[in-house]
C-alpha cells in the first residue's frame, strides 16, 4: 500500500486548513454557548468547495476522489475548531448528497446537487424515530400511494441534524409494514411541502452549532418523481449512506485530534510546575504518547477504508471498525487533553473541554459503538 500523498492532495489539505483558520473560528465560544448555526460560514464553505468535494463537476462539485476528499476533511477538522459546523457539513455530504449521487435519477441530480454544492440548499437525513433508534428498520413512518400517482407520508423523525435550517430532507418511510425491510423506501422532501414541518429544537451536550430538531410529516404528499430509488430499496440506500458516513464523517476527527495533540504538546512545554515543564513528568508525557498512538492508528484505519472505497470494494466491517475506533479514541484523547491542562482544561476559555463534549456525540450518531461492535462480529460470523 502506498502511504504517500501527491503534491496536489497535500496542497488541497493545506488550502483547506488555511481557509478554515481564517474564516471559520471567529466568535466561536459565544456562538457555541448560544447553540447558534452560522449560515454565513456554511456559505463560505460552499464557495470554497467543501460541499462539492466528492461531487462530479457536471453537478456543481469539484470531482475530488475519495482519498483526496477524506484528506481535505481531515484538514477541515484541523483548521476549524467548530466541530458542530464540521459535523453538519459531513451530515449533508454523506447522508444526503451521496445517496442522490448513487441512487438518484438524472433529473434529481440536476435539481438538487448543484444547489447543495453551492450552499443554496441545506440537506437533512430523516431515519431515526422516537421509537426506533438503533433498531432503525422498525420505523413507523408510512408512505401510502395516492390517486395522483404520488405518496402521502405520515410520521415523525427525531435527532435530525440540520432539520431547523434544512431546505431538503431524505426521508425514509415504509410502503407496507408487513414487508419489513422490503417495504422501506426513501423520498426527497422539500421544505415548504404541505404537511412537512419542523418540530422542536433539540438542545445537546455538544456539537451545539449543528442544529437538530424533529421532522413532522402529516399527510405530506410527495410526487413519485421525488422517490429516491425504487420502492423497497430504502434499506440499501440507508446502508450505503451509513457506510459512506462511517467511513468519512470521522476524517475530520483525525484533524481535530492532530490539533488537540499539538495544543497539548505546546502546553506541556510551556506550563511549569515544581521547577520544570509539566511534559517532563511521566504522567503527562504518557498521556501525550497515548494521544499520538491513537491518532496514528486512527489515520491508518481511515486510510484503509478510503482505499477500499476508491477501489470499489465493500468496506462495511472496515467502516464499522473506523467508526468505533475513531469515535472512542477522540473521547479518550479529549479526556487526556483536559487532564493535561488541569483546571484550565475544565474552563470554557481554554477551549479544551468543548472537544470532549463534541467527541461524545461520535460514539452515538451513525450507529452507536455497540452497534458497530455488532456489525463487526456479524461479519466475523458470530
XYZ file of C-alpha atoms in Angstrom:
382
model
C 0.000 0.000 0.000
C 1.282 3.458 -0.945
C 1.202 5.749 2.092
C 2.298 8.852 0.199
C 0.161 11.767 -0.974
C 0.538 13.641 -4.225
C 1.590 17.279 -4.244
C -1.934 18.211 -5.353
C -3.527 16.350 -2.448
C -1.201 17.947 0.104
C -1.840 21.364 -1.439
C -5.599 20.795 -1.170
C -5.340 19.862 2.504
C -3.158 22.878 3.266
C -5.537 25.176 1.419
C -8.470 23.832 3.456
C -6.534 24.373 6.692
C -5.688 27.967 5.824
C -9.248 28.688 4.739
C -10.703 27.204 7.930
C -8.297 29.066 10.222
C -9.019 32.367 8.504
C -12.796 32.101 8.064
C -14.441 29.652 10.460
C -13.225 30.236 14.021
C -14.380 33.748 14.912
C -16.732 34.256 17.883
C -16.878 30.512 18.469
C -17.127 30.466 22.261
C -20.121 32.809 22.188
C -21.904 31.166 19.253
C -21.344 27.698 20.694
C -22.725 28.854 24.016
C -25.850 30.106 22.246
C -26.122 26.964 20.128
C -26.059 29.166 17.044
C -25.708 27.819 13.500
C -23.880 30.126 11.076
C -25.366 30.191 7.599
C -22.621 32.653 6.671
C -19.894 30.133 7.496
C -21.845 27.428 5.665
C -21.919 29.575 2.538
C -18.210 30.360 2.891
C -17.526 26.622 2.919
C -19.650 26.204 -0.192
C -17.803 28.972 -2.036
C -14.516 27.336 -1.120
C -15.825 23.994 -2.404
C -16.242 21.876 0.732
C -19.785 20.670 -0.056
C -18.761 19.878 -3.613
C -15.628 17.866 -2.847
C -16.842 14.356 -3.783
C -19.403 15.521 -6.361
C -18.752 15.429 -10.108
C -18.113 18.739 -11.826
C -21.197 18.325 -14.009
C -23.324 18.580 -10.849
C -21.527 21.571 -9.383
C -18.779 19.770 -7.485
C -15.008 19.584 -7.745
C -14.790 15.896 -8.624
C -12.222 15.019 -5.950
C -11.654 11.303 -5.399
C -12.459 9.771 -2.041
C -8.868 9.781 -0.773
C -8.445 13.467 -1.605
C -11.836 14.251 -0.069
C -11.009 12.491 3.184
C -7.643 14.266 3.371
C -9.391 17.592 2.788
C -11.933 16.826 5.524
C -9.069 15.970 7.865
C -7.682 19.411 7.084
C -11.066 20.955 7.816
C -11.176 19.255 11.223
C -7.671 20.529 11.958
C -8.209 24.112 10.884
C -11.802 24.598 12.034
C -12.362 24.479 15.806
C -16.134 24.454 15.295
C -16.795 20.725 15.450
C -20.542 21.350 15.177
C -20.233 23.114 11.831
C -17.930 20.382 10.542
C -20.393 17.731 11.690
C -23.308 19.492 9.976
C -21.326 19.663 6.719
C -20.458 15.981 6.951
C -24.077 15.084 7.673
C -25.158 16.661 4.390
C -22.280 15.314 2.334
C -22.572 11.655 3.227
C -26.237 11.120 4.083
C -27.900 13.484 1.598
C -25.632 14.211 -1.345
C -24.031 10.785 -1.754
C -27.397 8.922 -1.726
C -28.573 11.243 -4.516
C -25.344 10.598 -6.432
C -25.667 6.825 -6.006
C -29.417 6.260 -6.300
C -30.881 9.437 -7.764
C -32.284 9.875 -11.238
C -30.577 12.273 -13.616
C -33.384 14.759 -13.009
C -32.902 14.522 -9.229
C -29.151 15.008 -9.554
C -29.597 18.055 -11.744
C -32.282 19.503 -9.490
C -30.537 19.170 -6.150
C -26.795 18.504 -6.302
C -25.692 21.863 -7.778
C -27.704 23.770 -5.187
C -26.437 21.589 -2.332
C -22.863 22.139 -3.501
C -23.340 25.893 -3.838
C -24.804 26.307 -0.359
C -28.154 27.443 -1.721
C -29.754 24.349 -0.182
C -29.037 22.639 3.125
C -29.862 18.945 3.423
C -31.034 16.737 6.287
C -31.425 12.982 6.733
C -34.540 11.582 8.421
C -34.304 7.977 9.575
C -34.392 7.830 13.379
C -37.805 7.955 15.045
C -38.875 8.368 18.681
C -39.412 4.596 18.983
C -36.693 3.366 16.605
C -33.095 4.418 17.151
C -30.529 1.641 16.920
C -33.342 -0.617 15.680
C -33.701 1.740 12.730
C -35.679 -0.567 10.461
C -38.578 -0.700 12.918
C -39.616 2.739 11.706
C -43.346 3.567 11.693
C -43.471 6.396 9.163
C -45.903 5.316 6.443
C -45.899 6.138 2.742
C -49.182 5.327 1.045
C -49.896 5.642 -2.654
C -52.452 8.283 -3.530
C -54.680 8.542 -6.568
C -52.432 11.106 -8.220
C -49.522 8.713 -8.524
C -47.532 10.094 -5.627
C -47.266 9.191 -1.948
C -48.727 10.515 1.285
C -46.276 10.401 4.200
C -47.197 10.320 7.879
C -44.752 10.040 10.757
C -42.137 11.788 12.883
C -38.358 11.760 12.633
C -36.136 12.807 15.511
C -32.475 13.706 16.141
C -32.346 15.131 12.624
C -29.156 17.135 12.115
C -29.727 20.358 10.124
C -33.519 19.992 10.425
C -34.159 23.580 11.647
C -32.333 25.032 8.627
C -32.914 22.311 6.033
C -34.337 23.015 2.599
C -34.367 19.343 1.583
C -34.647 16.105 3.524
C -34.002 12.485 2.611
C -36.839 10.790 4.485
C -37.277 7.053 4.978
C -40.746 5.502 5.247
C -42.357 2.134 4.674
C -44.901 1.444 1.961
C -46.016 -1.669 3.844
C -45.243 -2.516 7.476
C -45.824 -6.224 6.805
C -42.924 -6.304 4.330
C -40.308 -5.379 6.922
C -37.082 -4.305 5.219
C -38.712 -4.857 1.860
C -41.139 -2.007 2.432
C -38.648 0.723 3.334
C -38.444 3.449 0.713
C -36.605 6.781 0.524
C -38.062 10.133 -0.530
C -36.710 13.598 -1.258
C -38.960 16.041 0.582
C -38.570 19.786 0.141
C -39.207 22.252 2.931
C -42.420 24.060 2.114
C -44.205 20.918 1.005
C -47.677 20.937 2.608
C -47.707 18.618 5.610
C -43.944 18.902 6.155
C -42.883 20.799 9.258
C -40.023 21.106 11.704
C -40.691 20.266 15.331
C -38.969 21.379 18.490
C -35.281 22.209 18.530
C -33.198 19.677 20.419
C -30.569 21.112 22.761
C -27.445 18.996 23.054
C -24.439 18.433 25.289
C -22.048 19.102 22.398
C -21.977 19.847 18.671
C -24.179 22.751 19.639
C -23.613 24.753 16.456
C -25.073 21.874 14.423
C -28.836 22.463 14.678
C -31.052 19.478 15.440
C -34.813 19.004 15.584
C -37.724 16.739 14.707
C -39.246 16.460 11.247
C -43.016 16.002 11.223
C -44.949 14.578 8.278
C -48.716 14.978 8.393
C -50.487 13.909 5.210
C -47.411 15.148 3.358
C -47.850 14.471 -0.339
C -44.661 13.699 -2.267
C -44.737 13.231 -6.061
C -43.461 9.960 -7.469
C -40.528 11.714 -9.118
C -39.262 12.551 -5.634
C -38.960 8.932 -4.617
C -35.252 8.120 -4.313
C -34.684 4.764 -5.970
C -37.375 2.117 -6.451
C -39.849 1.095 -3.772
C -38.355 -1.220 -1.195
C -34.680 -0.311 -1.647
C -34.635 2.173 1.216
C -32.645 -0.221 3.391
C -29.965 -0.460 0.708
C -29.874 3.327 0.405
C -29.595 3.712 4.162
C -26.860 1.073 4.441
C -24.927 2.706 1.612
C -25.165 6.145 3.185
C -24.144 4.773 6.587
C -21.111 3.028 5.078
C -20.054 6.307 3.482
C -20.829 8.268 6.640
C -18.994 5.893 8.961
C -16.063 5.921 6.540
C -15.853 9.661 6.052
C -17.580 11.627 8.798
C -14.772 10.988 11.251
C -11.977 12.057 8.897
C -12.478 15.466 10.459
C -11.959 13.857 13.867
C -8.454 12.889 12.787
C -7.692 16.528 12.045
C -9.219 17.621 15.353
C -7.143 15.015 17.210
C -3.987 16.316 15.493
C -4.825 19.877 16.539
C -5.645 18.680 20.040
C -2.324 16.842 20.323
C -0.317 19.853 19.168
C -2.145 22.062 21.668
C -1.285 19.664 24.486
C 2.384 19.405 23.471
C 2.694 23.189 23.421
C 1.040 23.494 26.829
C 3.173 20.688 28.303
C 6.309 22.532 27.170
C 5.239 25.938 28.479
C 3.428 25.104 31.720
C 5.905 24.731 34.585
C 5.355 23.093 37.954
C 7.916 22.094 40.578
C 10.608 23.883 38.605
C 10.220 22.147 35.238
C 7.840 21.866 32.263
C 4.986 19.506 33.068
C 5.847 17.479 29.949
C 8.849 16.167 31.870
C 6.511 14.360 34.258
C 5.789 10.838 33.100
C 2.099 11.042 33.982
C 1.757 13.894 31.466
C 4.112 12.582 28.786
C 2.421 9.166 28.837
C -0.919 10.775 28.066
C 0.607 12.603 25.136
C 2.176 9.358 23.899
C -1.220 7.652 24.068
C -2.791 10.508 22.120
C -0.161 10.112 19.383
C -0.711 6.337 19.178
C -4.478 6.799 18.847
C -4.013 9.468 16.193
C -1.672 7.435 14.001
C -3.732 4.265 14.362
C -6.931 6.128 13.520
C -5.326 7.683 10.439
C -4.222 4.265 9.177
C -7.620 2.666 9.733
C -9.348 5.509 7.944
C -6.871 5.353 5.081
C -7.636 1.690 4.530
C -11.369 2.372 4.356
C -10.828 5.209 1.888
C -8.645 2.980 -0.276
C -11.291 0.228 -0.287
C -13.980 2.722 -1.298
C -11.749 4.141 -4.048
C -11.195 0.634 -5.408
C -14.950 -0.026 -5.390
C -14.627 -2.756 -2.771
C -17.076 -3.316 0.092
C -15.994 -1.799 3.374
C -18.864 -2.491 5.752
C -16.810 -4.096 8.518
C -13.852 -1.774 7.970
C -16.122 1.278 8.140
C -17.587 -0.033 11.399
C -14.084 -0.534 12.792
C -13.129 3.005 11.779
C -16.281 4.477 13.305
C -15.809 2.554 16.548
C -12.118 3.236 16.967
C -12.052 6.876 15.889
C -15.054 7.945 17.921
C -13.871 6.279 21.115
C -10.296 7.441 20.590
C -11.439 11.056 20.276
C -13.250 10.769 23.618
C -10.179 9.247 25.324
C -7.811 11.834 23.858
C -10.182 14.641 24.832
C -10.141 13.393 28.421
C -6.340 13.276 28.298
C -6.264 16.838 26.953
C -8.360 18.095 29.876
C -6.177 16.297 32.413
C -3.015 17.695 30.846
C -4.432 21.210 31.125
C -5.693 20.586 34.656
C -8.182 23.126 35.976
C -7.696 25.310 32.890
C -8.819 22.422 30.705
C -12.160 22.427 32.500
C -12.822 26.058 31.627
C -14.616 27.297 28.556
C -11.944 29.944 27.932
C -9.222 27.420 27.056
C -11.489 25.676 24.507
C -10.339 22.220 25.582
C -13.498 20.985 27.273
C -15.573 21.629 24.129
C -13.772 18.876 22.225
C -14.803 16.353 24.881
C -18.448 17.372 24.728
C -18.373 17.192 20.954
C -16.474 13.896 20.900
C -19.093 12.050 22.954
C -21.597 12.515 20.132
C -19.343 10.485 17.841
C -19.985 7.372 19.911
C -23.734 7.768 19.267
C -24.501 9.156 15.798
C -24.252 6.989 12.648
C -24.749 3.959 14.863
C -23.610 3.680 18.467
C -20.359 1.985 19.450
C -22.385 -1.068 20.475
C -23.975 -1.226 17.022
C -20.519 -1.035 15.408
C -19.367 -3.966 17.541
C -22.453 -5.873 16.453
C -21.674 -5.211 12.788
C -18.064 -6.320 13.244
C -18.958 -9.567 14.977
C -21.614 -10.398 12.383
C -19.007 -10.062 9.634
C -16.857 -12.407 11.685
C -19.604 -14.994 11.556
C -20.915 -14.702 15.117
